[in-house]
Tab-separated table of C-alpha atoms in Angstrom:
chain	number	residue	atom	x	y	z
A	1	MET	CA	90.043	114.629	77.772
A	2	SER	CA	89.428	114.654	74.026
A	3	LEU	CA	93.009	113.739	73.526
A	4	PHE	CA	92.153	110.219	74.408
A	5	SER	CA	89.446	109.979	71.812
A	6	LEU	CA	91.137	111.669	68.920
A	7	LYS	CA	91.971	109.427	65.963
A	8	LYS	CA	94.755	111.286	64.253
A	9	LYS	CA	98.027	110.089	62.720
A	10	ALA	CA	99.949	112.413	65.026
A	11	LEU	CA	99.453	114.521	68.154
A	12	SER	CA	101.505	117.130	69.996
A	13	VAL	CA	100.992	117.232	73.741
A	14	ALA	CA	102.307	119.615	76.458
A	15	LEU	CA	103.206	117.647	79.585
A	16	LEU	CA	103.542	119.334	83.034
A	17	ASP	CA	104.889	117.646	86.114
A	18	ILE	CA	104.208	119.663	89.276
A	19	SER	CA	105.801	118.721	92.558
A	20	SER	CA	106.695	120.575	95.735
A	21	SER	CA	110.366	120.705	94.728
A	22	SER	CA	110.167	121.573	91.029
A	23	VAL	CA	107.939	122.011	87.975
A	24	GLY	CA	108.851	120.170	84.819
A	25	GLY	CA	107.455	120.711	81.340
A	26	ALA	CA	107.930	118.980	77.944
A	27	LEU	CA	106.526	118.975	74.420
A	28	VAL	CA	105.969	115.402	73.215
A	29	TYR	CA	105.063	114.245	69.726
A	30	TYR	CA	103.080	111.051	69.162
A	31	ARG	CA	103.057	109.461	65.735
A	32	LYS	CA	101.270	106.279	64.848
A	33	HIS	CA	103.393	103.132	65.322
A	34	SER	CA	106.257	105.201	66.736
A	35	LEU	CA	107.745	105.820	70.143
A	36	PRO	CA	106.744	109.031	71.913
A	37	THR	CA	109.346	111.699	71.190
A	38	LEU	CA	110.239	114.553	73.482
A	39	TYR	CA	111.477	117.592	71.483
A	40	PHE	CA	111.782	120.011	74.413
A	41	SER	CA	111.967	119.704	78.148
A	42	VAL	CA	112.683	122.007	81.059
A	43	ARG	CA	112.605	121.767	84.831
A	44	VAL	CA	112.509	124.750	87.169
A	45	PRO	CA	113.062	124.509	90.928
A	46	VAL	CA	110.369	125.773	93.313
A	47	GLU	CA	112.059	128.553	95.223
A	48	LEU	CA	110.333	130.430	98.036
A	49	TYR	CA	110.747	133.879	99.460
A	50	GLU	CA	110.828	134.203	103.192
A	51	GLY	CA	107.384	133.645	104.633
A	52	GLU	CA	105.829	132.698	101.297
A	53	MET	CA	103.366	129.816	100.876
A	54	LEU	CA	104.580	126.817	98.907
A	55	SER	CA	101.776	127.204	96.360
A	56	ALA	CA	102.941	130.696	95.418
A	57	GLY	CA	106.430	129.450	94.650
A	58	MET	CA	105.037	126.531	92.649
A	59	LEU	CA	102.788	128.812	90.541
A	60	ARG	CA	105.730	131.110	89.863
A	61	ALA	CA	107.848	128.205	88.691
A	62	LEU	CA	104.934	126.976	86.582
A	63	SER	CA	104.704	130.394	84.876
A	64	VAL	CA	108.399	130.171	83.997
A	65	VAL	CA	107.980	126.672	82.527
A	66	GLU	CA	104.969	127.731	80.497
A	67	ARG	CA	106.813	130.654	78.997
A	68	MET	CA	109.811	128.443	78.076
A	69	LEU	CA	107.497	125.870	76.507
A	70	VAL	CA	105.950	128.519	74.295
A	71	GLU	CA	109.020	130.691	73.519
A	72	GLU	CA	111.643	127.975	73.167
A	73	GLY	CA	109.731	124.763	72.882
A	74	GLY	CA	107.227	125.919	70.282
A	75	PRO	CA	109.832	126.903	67.646
A	76	THR	CA	111.801	123.736	68.327
A	77	LEU	CA	108.747	121.617	67.751
A	78	ARG	CA	107.913	123.515	64.596
A	79	ARG	CA	111.415	122.919	63.196
A	80	GLU	CA	111.277	119.248	64.004
A	81	VAL	CA	107.819	118.242	63.002
A	82	GLY	CA	106.506	121.153	60.885
A	83	SER	CA	104.150	122.636	63.391
A	84	GLY	CA	104.290	124.084	66.881
A	85	HIS	CA	100.589	123.634	67.537
A	86	ILE	CA	99.709	121.833	70.857
A	87	ASP	CA	96.642	119.610	70.666
A	88	SER	CA	96.273	118.901	74.375
A	89	VAL	CA	97.854	119.383	77.791
A	90	LEU	CA	98.327	116.734	80.499
A	91	VAL	CA	99.308	117.867	83.999
A	92	SER	CA	100.467	115.628	86.885
A	93	VAL	CA	100.102	117.309	90.303
A	94	GLY	CA	101.857	115.855	93.328
A	95	ALA	CA	101.625	116.194	97.082
A	96	PRO	CA	100.775	118.237	99.061
A	97	TRP	CA	98.105	119.467	96.715
A	98	GLN	CA	96.736	116.136	95.498
A	99	ASP	CA	95.259	113.215	97.431
A	100	THR	CA	94.581	109.697	96.332
A	101	ASP	CA	92.316	107.063	97.735
A	102	ILE	CA	91.707	103.406	96.800
A	103	THR	CA	88.340	101.801	97.440
A	104	SER	CA	86.647	98.601	96.237
A	105	ARG	CA	83.065	97.603	95.521
A	106	SER	CA	81.762	94.152	94.830
A	107	ILE	CA	78.721	92.313	93.502
A	108	GLN	CA	77.998	88.816	94.684
A	109	LYS	CA	75.019	86.659	93.831
A	110	SER	CA	74.138	83.018	94.399
A	111	GLN	CA	73.301	82.578	90.728
A	112	ALA	CA	75.568	83.551	87.842
A	113	PHE	CA	74.873	86.919	86.249
A	114	THR	CA	76.221	88.841	83.250
A	115	PHE	CA	78.711	91.559	84.191
A	116	THR	CA	77.704	94.759	82.314
A	117	HIS	CA	78.652	98.437	82.291
A	118	ALA	CA	75.345	99.128	84.105
A	119	ALA	CA	76.169	96.659	86.846
A	120	MET	CA	79.571	98.286	87.288
A	121	GLU	CA	78.174	101.836	87.417
A	122	SER	CA	75.544	100.736	89.907
A	123	ALA	CA	78.128	99.225	92.192
A	124	ILE	CA	80.418	102.277	92.366
A	125	GLN	CA	77.819	105.029	92.420
A	126	ASP	CA	77.843	105.249	96.266
A	127	ILE	CA	81.498	106.279	96.409
A	128	GLU	CA	81.551	109.665	98.006
A	129	PRO	CA	82.244	112.630	95.693
A	130	ALA	CA	85.027	115.110	96.353
A	131	SER	CA	84.403	117.704	99.053
A	132	GLU	CA	83.542	121.240	98.113
A	133	ASP	CA	87.127	122.494	98.537
A	134	ARG	CA	88.617	119.800	96.298
A	135	LEU	CA	88.383	118.961	92.569
A	136	GLU	CA	88.212	115.403	91.341
A	137	SER	CA	91.120	114.826	89.027
A	138	GLY	CA	90.274	111.252	88.122
A	139	ARG	CA	88.221	108.304	89.172
A	140	THR	CA	89.426	105.109	87.482
A	141	ILE	CA	88.564	101.466	87.827
A	142	ILE	CA	92.078	100.103	87.838
A	143	ALA	CA	91.148	96.425	88.111
A	144	THR	CA	88.087	94.240	87.690
A	145	ILE	CA	88.226	90.891	89.416
A	146	LEU	CA	85.735	88.251	88.325
A	147	ASN	CA	85.439	85.118	90.377
A	148	GLY	CA	88.824	85.859	91.990
A	149	TYR	CA	90.737	86.596	88.799
A	150	GLU	CA	91.704	89.915	87.352
A	151	THR	CA	90.058	90.271	83.937
A	152	GLN	CA	91.115	92.729	81.271
A	153	ASN	CA	87.878	92.593	79.330
A	154	PRO	CA	85.180	91.772	81.911
A	155	PHE	CA	81.940	92.878	80.175
A	156	GLY	CA	79.613	90.178	78.963
A	157	LYS	CA	81.029	87.427	81.120
A	158	ARG	CA	78.967	85.242	83.382
A	159	VAL	CA	80.157	85.352	87.026
A	160	ASN	CA	78.953	84.911	90.566
A	161	ARG	CA	81.254	87.567	92.050
A	162	ALA	CA	82.700	90.793	90.661
A	163	GLU	CA	85.030	93.179	92.461
A	164	MET	CA	86.092	96.622	91.162
A	165	ILE	CA	89.194	98.402	92.577
A	166	VAL	CA	88.653	102.151	92.195
A	167	LEU	CA	91.357	104.774	92.321
A	168	SER	CA	90.141	108.355	93.005
A	169	SER	CA	92.321	111.458	93.014
A	170	THR	CA	91.426	114.930	94.097
A	171	ILE	CA	93.293	118.248	94.055
A	172	GLU	CA	92.848	121.422	96.177
A	173	LYS	CA	90.173	123.297	94.205
A	174	ALA	CA	91.865	126.699	94.527
A	175	ILE	CA	95.202	125.346	93.213
A	176	ALA	CA	93.535	123.368	90.464
A	177	LYS	CA	91.748	126.489	89.256
A	178	GLU	CA	94.955	128.514	89.184
A	179	ILE	CA	96.765	125.765	87.193
A	180	LEU	CA	93.954	125.206	84.734
A	181	THR	CA	93.372	128.936	84.085
A	182	SER	CA	97.020	129.556	83.469
A	183	LEU	CA	97.534	126.575	81.130
A	184	ARG	CA	94.396	127.237	79.109
A	185	LYS	CA	95.485	130.796	78.542
A	186	THR	CA	99.016	129.872	77.658
A	187	PHE	CA	98.203	127.077	75.170
A	188	HIS	CA	94.855	128.513	73.906
A	189	THR	CA	92.952	125.332	74.665
A	190	HIS	CA	90.412	124.039	77.177
A	191	ASP	CA	91.755	120.540	76.587
A	192	VAL	CA	93.715	120.335	79.834
A	193	THR	CA	93.607	117.237	81.959
A	194	LEU	CA	94.804	116.821	85.584
A	195	THR	CA	96.149	113.601	86.938
A	196	ALA	CA	98.193	112.455	89.953
A	197	PHE	CA	101.255	110.410	90.898
A	198	ALA	CA	99.494	107.115	91.768
A	199	PRO	CA	97.565	106.362	88.564
A	200	ALA	CA	100.502	107.375	86.343
A	201	ALA	CA	103.143	105.445	88.319
A	202	TYR	CA	100.953	102.299	88.744
A	203	SER	CA	99.979	102.196	85.168
A	204	VAL	CA	103.478	102.704	83.679
A	205	PHE	CA	105.408	100.585	86.068
A	206	ARG	CA	103.134	97.576	85.447
A	207	ASP	CA	104.114	97.887	81.759
A	208	LEU	CA	107.786	98.539	82.324
A	209	TYR	CA	108.224	95.633	84.643
A	210	PRO	CA	105.564	93.094	83.712
A	211	HIS	CA	107.267	90.273	85.528
A	212	GLN	CA	107.474	92.238	88.771
A	213	LYS	CA	104.136	91.651	90.511
A	214	ASP	CA	105.001	93.011	94.010
A	215	PHE	CA	106.772	96.333	94.388
A	216	ILE	CA	106.716	99.756	96.028
A	217	VAL	CA	107.077	103.012	94.117
A	218	LEU	CA	108.478	105.789	96.355
A	219	ASP	CA	108.280	109.299	94.972
A	220	VAL	CA	110.283	111.691	97.094
A	221	SER	CA	109.824	115.414	96.331
A	222	GLY	CA	110.503	118.605	98.190
A	223	THR	CA	107.955	118.524	101.072
A	224	ALA	CA	106.294	115.192	100.688
A	225	THR	CA	106.938	111.481	99.904
A	226	ASP	CA	104.278	109.375	98.051
A	227	ALA	CA	104.296	105.605	98.417
A	228	ALA	CA	102.342	103.307	96.115
A	229	PHE	CA	102.115	99.607	97.073
A	230	VAL	CA	101.520	97.049	94.269
A	231	LYS	CA	100.727	93.480	95.265
A	232	ARG	CA	100.046	90.674	92.819
A	233	GLY	CA	100.021	93.196	90.090
A	234	LEU	CA	97.246	95.321	91.675
A	235	LEU	CA	97.561	98.693	93.334
A	236	ALA	CA	96.895	97.865	96.985
A	237	GLY	CA	97.612	101.143	98.759
A	238	VAL	CA	98.737	104.783	98.393
A	239	ARG	CA	99.986	106.928	101.224
A	240	THR	CA	101.763	110.212	101.631
A	241	VAL	CA	104.384	111.187	104.241
A	242	PRO	CA	104.575	114.962	104.860
A	243	HIS	CA	108.395	115.024	104.635
A	244	GLY	CA	110.744	115.123	101.683
A	245	THR	CA	114.049	116.165	100.255
A	246	HIS	CA	113.704	119.790	101.378
A	247	GLU	CA	114.037	118.862	104.995
A	248	LEU	CA	116.700	116.192	104.319
A	249	LEU	CA	118.914	118.148	101.993
A	250	GLU	CA	118.314	121.812	102.885
A	251	GLY	CA	118.151	120.971	106.581
A	252	GLY	CA	121.526	119.297	106.312
A	253	LYS	CA	122.968	122.351	104.596
A	254	ARG	CA	121.599	124.646	107.352
A	255	ALA	CA	123.147	122.351	109.972
A	256	ALA	CA	126.463	122.490	108.195
A	257	HIS	CA	126.326	126.271	108.052
A	258	ALA	CA	125.221	126.633	111.664
A	259	HIS	CA	128.099	124.488	112.881
A	260	SER	CA	131.043	125.653	110.868
A	261	LEU	CA	133.847	128.145	111.337
A	262	PRO	CA	136.124	129.675	108.676
A	263	SER	CA	139.049	127.383	109.504
A	264	VAL	CA	139.037	125.072	112.532
A	265	GLY	CA	135.284	124.684	112.659
A	266	MET	CA	135.149	121.809	110.213
A	267	ILE	CA	137.634	119.745	112.316
A	268	ASP	CA	136.105	120.722	115.658
A	269	PRO	CA	134.730	117.329	116.954
A	270	LEU	CA	132.023	118.985	118.988
A	271	ARG	CA	130.731	120.867	115.909
A	272	ASN	CA	130.973	117.783	113.693
A	273	THR	CA	129.044	115.857	116.358
A	274	ALA	CA	126.346	118.524	116.398
A	275	PHE	CA	126.107	118.430	112.526
A	276	GLU	CA	125.751	114.665	112.515
A	277	ALA	CA	123.181	114.772	115.240
A	278	ARG	CA	121.043	117.245	113.309
A	279	THR	CA	121.248	115.336	110.032
A	280	ASP	CA	120.498	112.081	111.852
A	281	GLU	CA	117.434	113.715	113.395
A	282	LEU	CA	116.177	114.805	109.989
A	283	GLU	CA	116.676	111.322	108.561
A	284	LYS	CA	114.895	109.758	111.503
A	285	THR	CA	111.885	112.069	111.086
A	286	TRP	CA	111.542	111.071	107.451
A	287	LEU	CA	112.091	107.375	108.133
A	288	LEU	CA	109.592	107.419	111.024
A	289	GLY	CA	106.921	108.630	108.638
A	290	LEU	CA	107.861	105.904	106.161
A	291	ARG	CA	107.839	103.318	108.870
A	292	GLU	CA	104.309	104.286	109.914
A	293	VAL	CA	103.131	103.943	106.343
A	294	PHE	CA	104.923	100.667	105.700
A	295	THR	CA	103.771	99.233	109.054
A	296	GLU	CA	100.164	100.024	108.162
A	297	PHE	CA	100.507	98.203	104.863
A	298	SER	CA	102.422	95.229	106.336
A	299	GLY	CA	99.547	94.655	108.821
A	300	LYS	CA	97.403	93.646	105.824
A	301	GLN	CA	99.952	91.669	103.756
A	302	ALA	CA	103.681	91.089	103.373
A	303	LEU	CA	105.698	94.074	102.167
A	304	PRO	CA	107.139	93.835	98.662
A	305	ARG	CA	110.927	93.429	98.502
A	306	MET	CA	111.403	95.659	95.433
A	307	LEU	CA	111.352	99.440	95.858
A	308	PHE	CA	111.548	101.763	92.867
A	309	LEU	CA	112.813	105.196	93.906
A	310	LEU	CA	111.719	108.349	92.102
A	311	ALA	CA	113.648	111.454	93.135
A	312	ASP	CA	115.429	114.459	91.697
A	313	GLU	CA	118.899	113.691	90.324
A	314	ASN	CA	120.739	115.369	93.181
A	315	ALA	CA	118.942	113.283	95.827
A	316	ARG	CA	118.813	109.810	94.358
A	317	GLY	CA	122.106	108.384	95.714
A	318	PHE	CA	121.621	109.974	99.163
A	319	LEU	CA	118.083	108.601	99.517
A	320	LYS	CA	119.155	105.098	98.405
A	321	HIS	CA	121.909	105.143	101.015
A	322	VAL	CA	119.469	106.216	103.749
A	323	LEU	CA	116.864	103.548	102.832
A	324	GLU	CA	119.385	100.752	102.670
A	325	LYS	CA	121.032	101.487	106.033
A	326	SER	CA	117.857	102.256	107.898
A	327	GLU	CA	115.932	100.244	110.486
A	328	LEU	CA	113.085	99.926	107.985
A	329	ARG	CA	114.597	96.561	107.083
A	330	SER	CA	113.200	95.068	110.216
A	331	LEU	CA	109.708	95.330	108.773
A	332	TRP	CA	110.569	92.661	106.315
A	333	LEU	CA	110.352	89.141	107.735
A	334	SER	CA	113.318	87.597	105.934
A	335	ASP	CA	117.049	88.450	105.877
A	336	GLU	CA	116.908	89.066	102.154
A	337	PRO	CA	117.884	92.709	101.630
A	338	LEU	CA	115.392	95.228	100.321
A	339	SER	CA	116.221	96.020	96.656
A	340	VAL	CA	116.158	99.851	96.142
A	341	VAL	CA	116.278	100.768	92.451
A	342	PRO	CA	116.554	104.399	91.660
A	343	LEU	CA	114.731	105.010	88.363
A	344	LEU	CA	117.161	106.632	85.855
A	345	PRO	CA	116.557	108.217	82.397
A	346	SER	CA	118.401	105.307	80.850
A	347	HIS	CA	115.710	102.907	82.182
A	348	ILE	CA	113.091	104.825	80.195
A	349	ALA	CA	115.210	105.558	77.046
A	350	PRO	CA	114.099	102.368	75.225
A	351	TYR	CA	110.427	103.587	75.403
A	352	VAL	CA	110.652	107.334	74.973
A	353	LYS	CA	112.918	109.188	72.491
A	354	THR	CA	114.545	112.579	73.167
A	355	ARG	CA	115.347	114.866	70.310
A	356	GLY	CA	115.898	118.582	69.776
A	357	LEU	CA	116.186	120.441	73.108
A	358	ALA	CA	114.843	117.623	75.284
A	359	GLU	CA	116.890	116.033	78.088
A	360	GLY	CA	116.339	112.806	79.977
A	361	ASP	CA	113.782	113.550	82.656
A	362	VAL	CA	112.356	110.524	84.405
A	363	TYR	CA	109.133	112.187	85.569
A	364	LEU	CA	108.378	113.664	82.146
A	365	ALA	CA	109.207	110.418	80.407
A	366	LEU	CA	106.879	108.471	82.713
A	367	LEU	CA	104.118	111.014	81.983
A	368	ALA	CA	104.732	110.665	78.266
A	369	LEU	CA	104.189	106.917	78.503
A	370	TYR	CA	101.098	107.426	80.682
A	371	CYS	CA	99.699	109.774	78.153
A	372	LYS	CA	100.414	107.246	75.342
A	373	LYS	CA	98.342	104.581	77.119
A	374	GLY	CA	95.413	107.030	77.025
A	375	ILE	CA	95.892	107.760	73.388
A	376	GLY	CA	96.279	104.112	72.503
A	377	ASN	CA	97.199	103.534	68.886
A	378	LEU	CA	95.903	106.981	67.836
């Protein structure tokens, strides 16, 4: 993405956050030695017609967001900074369309050698490329470990062992093509970059909580839940559970509707019991998926006791309650309670400013910080 190599005093970027429950968009302005500033933001729910594919509803919501960014966001940006021109577009695509994998490659020699770019490229060249039906949205070396220690600037150092942790993300090719074509047409630029939940969350949370070395980031969207495990400051695993807030919240509403009567229904103990049984079943299905993912990770190393929860505003409190009362706690070996911290706009406010027609949106603020890391100091 040329955005990351531009050396300007200021940049305007369109941010898109695409999940299975909603599509968010923002216009963010980066000025040298200043905090990123959101001047316009919008979030549109993904709503489906009967029998419609999820991707169709998502693309329809994306179209609405694009139109609002241009028709309302552009004039707002122009009033605030003097120009409505967008330099680049950054798009985060979530499950079920994106997939993320972590692999590692190592070099070990009996005699010390100099770690170089060429040595690194040679070590990772055998990583399998994306399949024909998927588009690679990023392959990043997220950590380089020299002689057992993570090293920020590894090149040129003499070592006996080097290990590279590689994060690869792919997106369904057909969906990626639809997204890219639409955004390029809307913003009149080919400078559109796709990314995914894991690299953005890992990168930003390490900076937001530098003293927290072990944690889980749980991103719960409409039809899926992404879990990123960070251990000793390194991304150790990424998994997806094919259940989300749609089943939990909408399923609960359907259960309430199915088991209610105009007057006495709500106090009918049999009907209340049926409602509770249905909602309990939905919670258990979601928690069972999480348990499988957490169990897989705990088989390799102890589970972190800190869990950062990313979810839409209307679901945060409910999900926190479900997690804290669940049997997942048995996976942790001590009696110390699991700390579930829902990430709120106020947690990001010291790092991202909102002005104009922008509102506090955790996902878009995280994406703004992730984009800033790519830009550097302009």
